[in-house]
Amino acid sequence: MIFLTTADVREISTKTRFEASTKRVGVWHSIGCEVPGSFNNLQLGQASLRNPEVYILNLTLPESIGPGMPGRLFLNPSNSDPD
């Protein structure tokens, strides 16, 4: 499972990691940000594994998920405000 969050979310909760680990699901976390000077261009940071025990207990090694290339986020301007 990959959580893509903004920079203000630094941690995935212990409860979430525990629940995923009991189901043998890896939890990865990547932070997204807008590319400076662009409009709707986003870039994702390198994903980091938050519960490595899932892989260790299964005697497997996870592959690294590197940083993403800048890309465009398409928003419907008429529906950008959920309120």
mmCIF file with all atom_site columns, C-alpha atoms in Angstrom:
data_model
loop_
_atom_site.group_PDB
_atom_site.id
_atom_site.type_symbol
_atom_site.label_atom_id
_atom_site.label_alt_id
_atom_site.label_comp_id
_atom_site.label_asym_id
_atom_site.label_entity_id
_atom_site.label_seq_id
_atom_site.pdbx_PDB_ins_code
_atom_site.Cartn_x
_atom_site.Cartn_y
_atom_site.Cartn_z
_atom_site.occupancy
_atom_site.B_iso_or_equiv
_atom_site.pdbx_formal_charge
_atom_site.auth_seq_id
_atom_site.auth_comp_id
_atom_site.auth_asym_id
_atom_site.auth_atom_id
_atom_site.pdbx_PDB_model_num
ATOM 1  C CA . MET A 1 1  ? 0.000   0.000   0.000   1.00 0.00 ? 1  MET A CA 1
ATOM 2  C CA . ILE A 1 2  ? 1.427   3.404   -0.925  1.00 0.00 ? 2  ILE A CA 1
ATOM 3  C CA . PHE A 1 3  ? 0.410   6.575   0.878   1.00 0.00 ? 3  PHE A CA 1
ATOM 4  C CA . LEU A 1 4  ? 0.967   9.703   -1.218  1.00 0.00 ? 4  LEU A CA 1
ATOM 5  C CA . THR A 1 5  ? 0.716   12.711  1.076   1.00 0.00 ? 5  THR A CA 1
ATOM 6  C CA . THR A 1 6  ? 1.567   16.372  1.326   1.00 0.00 ? 6  THR A CA 1
ATOM 7  C CA . ALA A 1 7  ? 4.629   17.536  3.239   1.00 0.00 ? 7  ALA A CA 1
ATOM 8  C CA . ASP A 1 8  ? 2.664   18.198  6.429   1.00 0.00 ? 8  ASP A CA 1
ATOM 9  C CA . VAL A 1 9  ? 2.057   14.442  6.882   1.00 0.00 ? 9  VAL A CA 1
ATOM 10 C CA . ARG A 1 10 ? 5.370   13.081  8.128   1.00 0.00 ? 10 ARG A CA 1
ATOM 11 C CA . GLU A 1 11 ? 4.268   9.765   9.635   1.00 0.00 ? 11 GLU A CA 1
ATOM 12 C CA . ILE A 1 12 ? 1.811   6.997   8.886   1.00 0.00 ? 12 ILE A CA 1
ATOM 13 C CA . SER A 1 13 ? 0.058   6.079   12.125  1.00 0.00 ? 13 SER A CA 1
ATOM 14 C CA . THR A 1 14 ? 1.249   3.180   14.245  1.00 0.00 ? 14 THR A CA 1
ATOM 15 C CA . LYS A 1 15 ? -2.246  1.689   14.140  1.00 0.00 ? 15 LYS A CA 1
ATOM 16 C CA . THR A 1 16 ? -2.267  1.738   10.327  1.00 0.00 ? 16 THR A CA 1
ATOM 17 C CA . ARG A 1 17 ? 1.195   0.171   10.133  1.00 0.00 ? 17 ARG A CA 1
ATOM 18 C CA . PHE A 1 18 ? 0.244   -2.497  12.697  1.00 0.00 ? 18 PHE A CA 1
ATOM 19 C CA . GLU A 1 19 ? -2.994  -3.383  10.885  1.00 0.00 ? 19 GLU A CA 1
ATOM 20 C CA . ALA A 1 20 ? -1.174  -3.672  7.557   1.00 0.00 ? 20 ALA A CA 1
ATOM 21 C CA . SER A 1 21 ? 1.624   -5.736  9.109   1.00 0.00 ? 21 SER A CA 1
ATOM 22 C CA . THR A 1 22 ? -0.824  -8.239  10.615  1.00 0.00 ? 22 THR A CA 1
ATOM 23 C CA . LYS A 1 23 ? -2.199  -8.732  7.098   1.00 0.00 ? 23 LYS A CA 1
ATOM 24 C CA . ARG A 1 24 ? 1.355   -8.932  5.662   1.00 0.00 ? 24 ARG A CA 1
ATOM 25 C CA . VAL A 1 25 ? 0.913   -5.763  3.606   1.00 0.00 ? 25 VAL A CA 1
ATOM 26 C CA . GLY A 1 26 ? 3.853   -3.422  3.091   1.00 0.00 ? 26 GLY A CA 1
ATOM 27 C CA . VAL A 1 27 ? 3.264   0.267   3.848   1.00 0.00 ? 27 VAL A CA 1
ATOM 28 C CA . TRP A 1 28 ? 5.181   2.782   1.754   1.00 0.00 ? 28 TRP A CA 1
ATOM 29 C CA . HIS A 1 29 ? 5.065   6.567   2.126   1.00 0.00 ? 29 HIS A CA 1
ATOM 30 C CA . SER A 1 30 ? 5.885   9.232   -0.437  1.00 0.00 ? 30 SER A CA 1
ATOM 31 C CA . ILE A 1 31 ? 5.495   12.985  -0.137  1.00 0.00 ? 31 ILE A CA 1
ATOM 32 C CA . GLY A 1 32 ? 4.220   14.975  -3.106  1.00 0.00 ? 32 GLY A CA 1
ATOM 33 C CA . CYS A 1 33 ? 4.826   18.645  -3.780  1.00 0.00 ? 33 CYS A CA 1
ATOM 34 C CA . GLU A 1 34 ? 4.185   21.178  -6.498  1.00 0.00 ? 34 GLU A CA 1
ATOM 35 C CA . VAL A 1 35 ? 7.138   21.866  -8.776  1.00 0.00 ? 35 VAL A CA 1
ATOM 36 C CA . PRO A 1 36 ? 8.190   25.467  -7.996  1.00 0.00 ? 36 PRO A CA 1
ATOM 37 C CA . GLY A 1 37 ? 7.123   27.961  -10.639 1.00 0.00 ? 37 GLY A CA 1
ATOM 38 C CA . SER A 1 38 ? 4.627   25.616  -12.256 1.00 0.00 ? 38 SER A CA 1
ATOM 39 C CA . PHE A 1 39 ? 0.875   25.295  -12.196 1.00 0.00 ? 39 PHE A CA 1
ATOM 40 C CA . ASN A 1 40 ? -0.434  21.830  -11.298 1.00 0.00 ? 40 ASN A CA 1
ATOM 41 C CA . ASN A 1 41 ? 2.920   20.097  -11.912 1.00 0.00 ? 41 ASN A CA 1
ATOM 42 C CA . LEU A 1 42 ? 3.614   17.693  -9.078  1.00 0.00 ? 42 LEU A CA 1
ATOM 43 C CA . GLN A 1 43 ? 6.592   15.603  -8.132  1.00 0.00 ? 43 GLN A CA 1
ATOM 44 C CA . LEU A 1 44 ? 6.695   12.699  -5.686  1.00 0.00 ? 44 LEU A CA 1
ATOM 45 C CA . GLY A 1 45 ? 9.620   12.045  -3.397  1.00 0.00 ? 45 GLY A CA 1
ATOM 46 C CA . GLN A 1 46 ? 11.194  8.643   -2.961  1.00 0.00 ? 46 GLN A CA 1
ATOM 47 C CA . ALA A 1 47 ? 8.836   6.187   -1.284  1.00 0.00 ? 47 ALA A CA 1
ATOM 48 C CA . SER A 1 48 ? 10.079  4.883   2.051   1.00 0.00 ? 48 SER A CA 1
ATOM 49 C CA . LEU A 1 49 ? 9.081   1.582   3.596   1.00 0.00 ? 49 LEU A CA 1
ATOM 50 C CA . ARG A 1 50 ? 7.352   2.072   6.965   1.00 0.00 ? 50 ARG A CA 1
ATOM 51 C CA . ASN A 1 51 ? 7.022   -1.552  8.105   1.00 0.00 ? 51 ASN A CA 1
ATOM 52 C CA . PRO A 1 52 ? 10.065  -3.528  6.900   1.00 0.00 ? 52 PRO A CA 1
ATOM 53 C CA . GLU A 1 53 ? 9.206   -6.438  9.191   1.00 0.00 ? 53 GLU A CA 1
ATOM 54 C CA . VAL A 1 54 ? 6.626   -7.585  6.623   1.00 0.00 ? 54 VAL A CA 1
ATOM 55 C CA . TYR A 1 55 ? 9.424   -8.314  4.173   1.00 0.00 ? 55 TYR A CA 1
ATOM 56 C CA . ILE A 1 56 ? 11.948  -9.547  6.739   1.00 0.00 ? 56 ILE A CA 1
ATOM 57 C CA . LEU A 1 57 ? 9.531   -12.106 8.212   1.00 0.00 ? 57 LEU A CA 1
ATOM 58 C CA . ASN A 1 58 ? 8.746   -13.398 4.704   1.00 0.00 ? 58 ASN A CA 1
ATOM 59 C CA . LEU A 1 59 ? 12.463  -13.588 3.855   1.00 0.00 ? 59 LEU A CA 1
ATOM 60 C CA . THR A 1 60 ? 12.078  -11.222 0.908   1.00 0.00 ? 60 THR A CA 1
ATOM 61 C CA . LEU A 1 61 ? 13.707  -7.922  0.042   1.00 0.00 ? 61 LEU A CA 1
ATOM 62 C CA . PRO A 1 62 ? 11.608  -5.010  -1.190  1.00 0.00 ? 62 PRO A CA 1
ATOM 63 C CA . GLU A 1 63 ? 12.589  -3.098  -4.302  1.00 0.00 ? 63 GLU A CA 1
ATOM 64 C CA . SER A 1 64 ? 13.235  0.589   -3.844  1.00 0.00 ? 64 SER A CA 1
ATOM 65 C CA . ILE A 1 65 ? 10.661  2.976   -5.278  1.00 0.00 ? 65 ILE A CA 1
ATOM 66 C CA . GLY A 1 66 ? 12.636  5.979   -6.472  1.00 0.00 ? 66 GLY A CA 1
ATOM 67 C CA . PRO A 1 67 ? 11.530  9.584   -6.799  1.00 0.00 ? 67 PRO A CA 1
ATOM 68 C CA . GLY A 1 68 ? 9.042   10.332  -9.540  1.00 0.00 ? 68 GLY A CA 1
ATOM 69 C CA . MET A 1 69 ? 9.381   12.572  -12.539 1.00 0.00 ? 69 MET A CA 1
ATOM 70 C CA . PRO A 1 70 ? 7.432   15.843  -12.554 1.00 0.00 ? 70 PRO A CA 1
ATOM 71 C CA . GLY A 1 71 ? 3.940   15.375  -13.902 1.00 0.00 ? 71 GLY A CA 1
ATOM 72 C CA . ARG A 1 72 ? 0.708   17.271  -14.275 1.00 0.00 ? 72 ARG A CA 1
ATOM 73 C CA . LEU A 1 73 ? -2.258  17.051  -11.951 1.00 0.00 ? 73 LEU A CA 1
ATOM 74 C CA . PHE A 1 74 ? -5.494  17.660  -13.807 1.00 0.00 ? 74 PHE A CA 1
ATOM 75 C CA . LEU A 1 75 ? -8.154  19.421  -11.800 1.00 0.00 ? 75 LEU A CA 1
ATOM 76 C CA . ASN A 1 76 ? -11.652 20.284  -12.868 1.00 0.00 ? 76 ASN A CA 1
ATOM 77 C CA . PRO A 1 77 ? -11.691 24.044  -12.121 1.00 0.00 ? 77 PRO A CA 1
ATOM 78 C CA . SER A 1 78 ? -15.468 24.025  -11.785 1.00 0.00 ? 78 SER A CA 1
ATOM 79 C CA . ASN A 1 79 ? -15.249 21.366  -9.073  1.00 0.00 ? 79 ASN A CA 1
ATOM 80 C CA . SER A 1 80 ? -12.028 22.266  -7.246  1.00 0.00 ? 80 SER A CA 1
ATOM 81 C CA . ASP A 1 81 ? -13.767 23.399  -4.045  1.00 0.00 ? 81 ASP A CA 1
ATOM 82 C CA . PRO A 1 82 ? -15.456 20.472  -2.251  1.00 0.00 ? 82 PRO A CA 1
ATOM 83 C CA . ASP A 1 83 ? -17.706 22.868  -0.307  1.00 0.00 ? 83 ASP A CA 1
#
